[in-house]
């Protein structure tokens, strides 16, 4: 069964460093999302992406964040200058679109900023 | 702001018990409500409900939506230890475009003891 994959599973970085989190959505899906979950808190929406552009972003998704679909398979989240409060589990999700509205989540990348 | 409240926050049962998990919501222009199971990492899709009063069923799990009272329940019959997980409820608004971003509740931690 096709699934969303994410790499790395765990990333440790120092404050102020740039990180790129990678996702490979399910191949015939058209809509892509990033969510994050700070330890012990709710899963929160960050950004949605369709047709090579951001379709919606939350207040969390400020100028330090960017997303890109550099080729036909990868979908990346970049944090330019990480802060301690960026430490969280980051989930990528994809949705088929049209009749398929449910979102399928990847296993997540645990980002630890020290 | 969209809001999802789940209850109880945690529940401990014995194998074979039946459990009911609750989700109430407030969302501008409701489109759908989704249930996910979160074990170690990624939320795994269970159900999506869009119409009131129609039960969705998969094996021992079932769910129903009440759009008038703004809530949904997830039932698990004959629970097994493998059902131990956090069960997440999320709603998706009918926003402009087709973003389908999800707003999650805090989840219900279900522990099934042998």
Short mmCIF file of C-alpha atoms in Angstrom, two decimals:
data_model
loop_
_atom_site.label_atom_id
_atom_site.label_comp_id
_atom_site.label_asym_id
_atom_site.label_seq_id
_atom_site.Cartn_x
_atom_site.Cartn_y
_atom_site.Cartn_z
CA UNK A 1 0.00 0.00 0.00
CA UNK A 2 1.45 3.42 -0.93
CA UNK A 3 2.50 5.58 1.97
CA UNK A 4 3.99 8.96 2.77
CA UNK A 5 7.66 8.77 3.71
CA UNK A 6 9.76 11.32 5.58
CA UNK A 7 13.47 11.76 6.18
CA UNK A 8 15.27 12.02 8.47
CA UNK A 9 13.36 10.38 11.30
CA UNK A 10 15.27 12.47 13.83
CA UNK A 11 17.26 15.66 13.32
CA UNK A 12 19.26 17.44 15.98
CA UNK A 13 20.44 20.94 15.19
CA UNK A 14 21.80 23.97 16.95
CA UNK A 15 19.82 27.15 17.37
CA UNK A 16 20.23 29.44 14.39
CA UNK A 17 21.01 26.65 11.93
CA UNK A 18 18.97 25.91 8.84
CA UNK A 19 17.20 22.57 8.52
CA UNK A 20 15.41 20.92 5.63
CA UNK A 21 12.85 18.24 6.31
CA UNK A 22 11.98 15.99 3.42
CA UNK A 23 8.81 14.21 2.45
CA UNK A 24 7.78 11.97 -0.41
CA UNK A 25 3.98 12.14 -0.69
CA UNK A 26 1.89 9.35 -2.18
CA UNK A 27 2.55 9.43 -5.90
CA UNK A 28 -0.88 10.28 -7.34
CA UNK A 29 -1.75 12.82 -4.63
CA UNK A 30 -2.11 16.47 -5.51
CA UNK A 31 -2.34 18.30 -2.17
CA UNK A 32 0.44 18.43 0.38
CA UNK A 33 0.60 19.59 3.97
CA UNK A 34 2.95 20.13 6.86
CA UNK A 35 1.80 19.85 10.46
CA UNK A 36 3.75 19.93 13.67
CA UNK A 37 3.19 18.49 17.12
CA UNK A 38 5.08 19.90 20.06
CA UNK A 39 5.53 17.24 22.74
CA UNK A 40 2.32 16.80 24.70
CA UNK A 41 0.34 19.23 22.55
CA UNK A 42 -2.09 19.08 19.66
CA UNK A 43 -1.18 18.46 16.06
CA UNK A 44 -1.13 21.92 14.42
CA UNK A 45 -1.51 22.89 10.79
CA UNK A 46 1.42 24.76 9.27
CA UNK A 47 0.90 25.00 5.53
CA UNK A 48 -0.93 23.52 2.55
CA UNK A 49 0.49 23.34 -0.96
CA UNK A 50 -1.16 22.71 -4.29
CA UNK A 51 -0.18 23.25 -7.90
CA UNK A 52 3.28 24.42 -6.91
CA UNK A 53 2.18 27.14 -4.58
CA UNK A 54 1.13 27.69 -1.01
CA UNK A 55 -2.64 27.64 -0.74
CA UNK A 56 -2.90 28.42 2.97
CA UNK A 57 -0.56 28.94 5.88
CA UNK A 58 -1.03 29.35 9.62
CA UNK A 59 0.31 32.06 11.89
CA UNK A 60 3.09 29.70 12.90
CA UNK A 61 4.39 29.61 9.33
CA UNK A 62 6.31 32.87 9.37
CA UNK A 63 9.18 34.11 7.20
CA UNK A 64 11.54 31.57 8.73
CA UNK A 65 9.60 28.75 7.08
CA UNK A 66 9.39 27.85 3.43
CA UNK A 67 8.17 24.90 1.41
CA UNK A 68 9.17 23.60 -1.97
CA UNK A 69 8.40 20.81 -4.37
CA UNK A 70 11.75 20.70 -6.16
CA UNK A 71 10.85 17.75 -8.40
CA UNK A 72 7.93 15.47 -9.10
CA UNK A 73 8.25 13.49 -5.91
CA UNK A 74 9.79 15.44 -3.02
CA UNK A 75 8.14 18.03 -0.82
CA UNK A 76 10.38 19.90 1.61
CA UNK A 77 10.00 22.15 4.63
CA UNK A 78 12.87 24.50 5.34
CA UNK A 79 13.39 26.38 8.57
CA UNK A 80 16.00 29.08 7.96
CA UNK A 81 17.18 29.89 11.45
CA UNK A 82 15.91 27.42 13.99
CA UNK A 83 14.76 28.43 17.47
CA UNK A 84 14.43 26.30 20.57
CA UNK A 85 10.64 26.49 20.25
CA UNK A 86 10.81 24.85 16.80
CA UNK A 87 11.56 21.57 18.54
CA UNK A 88 8.65 19.33 17.62
CA UNK A 89 7.54 16.38 15.54
CA UNK A 90 6.90 17.53 11.97
CA UNK A 91 4.41 15.55 9.93
CA UNK A 92 3.96 15.67 6.20
CA UNK A 93 0.57 14.67 4.80
CA UNK A 94 -0.88 14.28 1.35
CA UNK A 95 -4.35 14.10 -0.12
CA UNK A 96 -5.49 12.79 -3.45
CA UNK A 97 -8.00 15.53 -4.19
CA UNK A 98 -11.20 15.24 -6.18
CA UNK A 99 -13.04 12.37 -4.51
CA UNK A 100 -10.28 11.55 -2.06
CA UNK A 101 -10.40 14.06 0.76
CA UNK A 102 -8.74 12.19 3.59
CA UNK A 103 -5.16 13.13 4.43
CA UNK A 104 -2.50 10.47 4.86
CA UNK A 105 0.35 11.22 7.23
CA UNK A 106 3.99 10.31 7.11
CA UNK A 107 5.86 8.90 10.13
CA UNK A 108 7.22 12.32 11.07
CA UNK A 109 10.60 13.91 11.67
CA UNK A 110 11.49 14.68 15.25
CA UNK A 111 13.37 17.97 15.25
CA UNK A 112 15.40 18.81 18.33
CA UNK A 113 16.92 22.28 18.51
CA UNK A 114 19.63 22.71 21.14
CA UNK B 1 -11.23 29.99 15.22
CA UNK B 2 -12.04 26.33 14.66
CA UNK B 3 -12.13 24.23 17.81
CA UNK B 4 -12.19 20.51 18.57
CA UNK B 5 -12.71 19.11 22.06
CA UNK B 6 -12.26 15.44 22.79
CA UNK B 7 -13.32 13.52 25.86
CA UNK B 8 -12.26 11.77 27.87
CA UNK B 9 -8.59 12.75 27.66
CA UNK B 10 -7.62 9.29 28.81
CA UNK B 11 -9.32 5.99 29.39
CA UNK B 12 -8.16 2.65 30.77
CA UNK B 13 -10.19 -0.46 30.01
CA UNK B 14 -9.81 -4.23 30.01
CA UNK B 15 -9.65 -6.36 26.91
CA UNK B 16 -13.12 -7.13 25.68
CA UNK B 17 -14.68 -3.91 26.91
CA UNK B 18 -16.52 -1.53 24.60
CA UNK B 19 -15.45 2.10 24.57
CA UNK B 20 -16.98 5.30 23.26
CA UNK B 21 -14.79 8.28 22.49
CA UNK B 22 -16.33 11.71 22.06
CA UNK B 23 -15.51 14.65 19.84
CA UNK B 24 -17.33 17.97 19.78
CA UNK B 25 -16.43 20.74 17.41
CA UNK B 26 -16.95 24.31 16.33
CA UNK B 27 -15.96 25.12 12.80
CA UNK B 28 -16.92 27.81 10.35
CA UNK B 29 -18.53 26.17 7.39
CA UNK B 30 -18.07 22.50 8.23
CA UNK B 31 -16.90 20.15 5.53
CA UNK B 32 -15.80 16.93 7.22
CA UNK B 33 -14.70 15.27 10.46
CA UNK B 34 -11.92 12.73 10.54
CA UNK B 35 -10.74 10.18 13.08
CA UNK B 36 -7.13 9.07 13.28
CA UNK B 37 -5.27 6.54 15.43
CA UNK B 38 -1.84 7.62 16.62
CA UNK B 39 0.41 4.94 17.98
CA UNK B 40 4.09 5.68 18.10
CA UNK B 41 4.29 8.33 15.45
CA UNK B 42 2.10 9.02 12.44
CA UNK B 43 -1.66 9.49 12.73
CA UNK B 44 -3.27 6.66 10.78
CA UNK B 45 -6.53 7.47 9.03
CA UNK B 46 -9.61 5.66 10.33
CA UNK B 47 -12.76 7.42 9.13
CA UNK B 48 -14.00 10.53 7.42
CA UNK B 49 -17.57 11.65 8.02
CA UNK B 50 -19.39 14.31 6.10
CA UNK B 51 -23.06 13.40 6.46
CA UNK B 52 -25.05 13.38 9.63
CA UNK B 53 -26.47 10.13 10.95
CA UNK B 54 -24.62 7.78 8.64
CA UNK B 55 -22.46 5.28 10.49
CA UNK B 56 -19.06 4.39 9.13
CA UNK B 57 -17.83 0.97 10.16
CA UNK B 58 -14.59 -0.96 9.88
CA UNK B 59 -14.39 -4.19 11.79
CA UNK B 60 -14.78 -3.45 15.49
CA UNK B 61 -14.59 0.31 14.98
CA UNK B 62 -17.49 2.51 14.04
CA UNK B 63 -18.21 6.21 14.00
CA UNK B 64 -21.16 8.50 13.55
CA UNK B 65 -21.59 12.23 13.13
CA UNK B 66 -24.32 14.53 14.42
CA UNK B 67 -24.09 17.80 12.50
CA UNK B 68 -26.96 19.38 14.38
CA UNK B 69 -25.38 18.84 17.80
CA UNK B 70 -21.83 19.26 16.44
CA UNK B 71 -20.31 16.05 17.70
CA UNK B 72 -19.07 12.66 16.69
CA UNK B 73 -18.41 9.43 18.54
CA UNK B 74 -15.97 6.65 17.85
CA UNK B 75 -16.95 3.23 19.19
CA UNK B 76 -14.60 0.33 19.63
CA UNK B 77 -16.16 -3.00 20.57
CA UNK B 78 -14.37 -6.04 22.04
CA UNK B 79 -11.22 -3.98 22.63
CA UNK B 80 -7.80 -5.58 22.24
CA UNK B 81 -4.41 -4.52 23.57
CA UNK B 82 -3.52 -3.47 20.02
CA UNK B 83 -6.20 -0.79 20.22
CA UNK B 84 -4.08 1.06 22.78
CA UNK B 85 -3.25 4.39 21.17
CA UNK B 86 -4.17 8.05 21.06
CA UNK B 87 -7.32 8.61 19.03
CA UNK B 88 -7.42 11.97 17.31
CA UNK B 89 -10.44 13.81 16.01
CA UNK B 90 -10.00 16.54 13.39
CA UNK B 91 -12.30 18.82 11.42
CA UNK B 92 -11.91 20.37 8.04
CA UNK B 93 -13.68 23.59 7.06
CA UNK B 94 -15.15 24.38 3.71
CA UNK B 95 -12.72 27.21 3.12
CA UNK B 96 -11.98 29.06 -0.08
CA UNK B 97 -10.17 26.85 -2.54
CA UNK B 98 -9.69 23.26 -1.52
CA UNK B 99 -7.20 23.43 1.29
CA UNK B 100 -8.94 21.00 3.62
CA UNK B 101 -6.60 21.94 6.43
CA UNK B 102 -7.26 19.94 9.58
CA UNK B 103 -7.81 21.27 13.08
CA UNK B 104 -7.13 18.57 15.66
CA UNK B 105 -8.32 17.93 19.17
CA UNK B 106 -5.94 16.95 21.96
CA UNK B 107 -6.81 13.29 21.53
CA UNK B 108 -8.01 10.51 23.81
CA UNK B 109 -5.33 8.20 25.18
CA UNK B 110 -6.84 4.71 25.28
CA UNK B 111 -5.07 2.00 27.24
CA UNK B 112 -6.39 -1.54 26.94
CA UNK B 113 -5.07 -3.87 29.61
CA UNK B 114 -5.00 -7.65 29.13
#
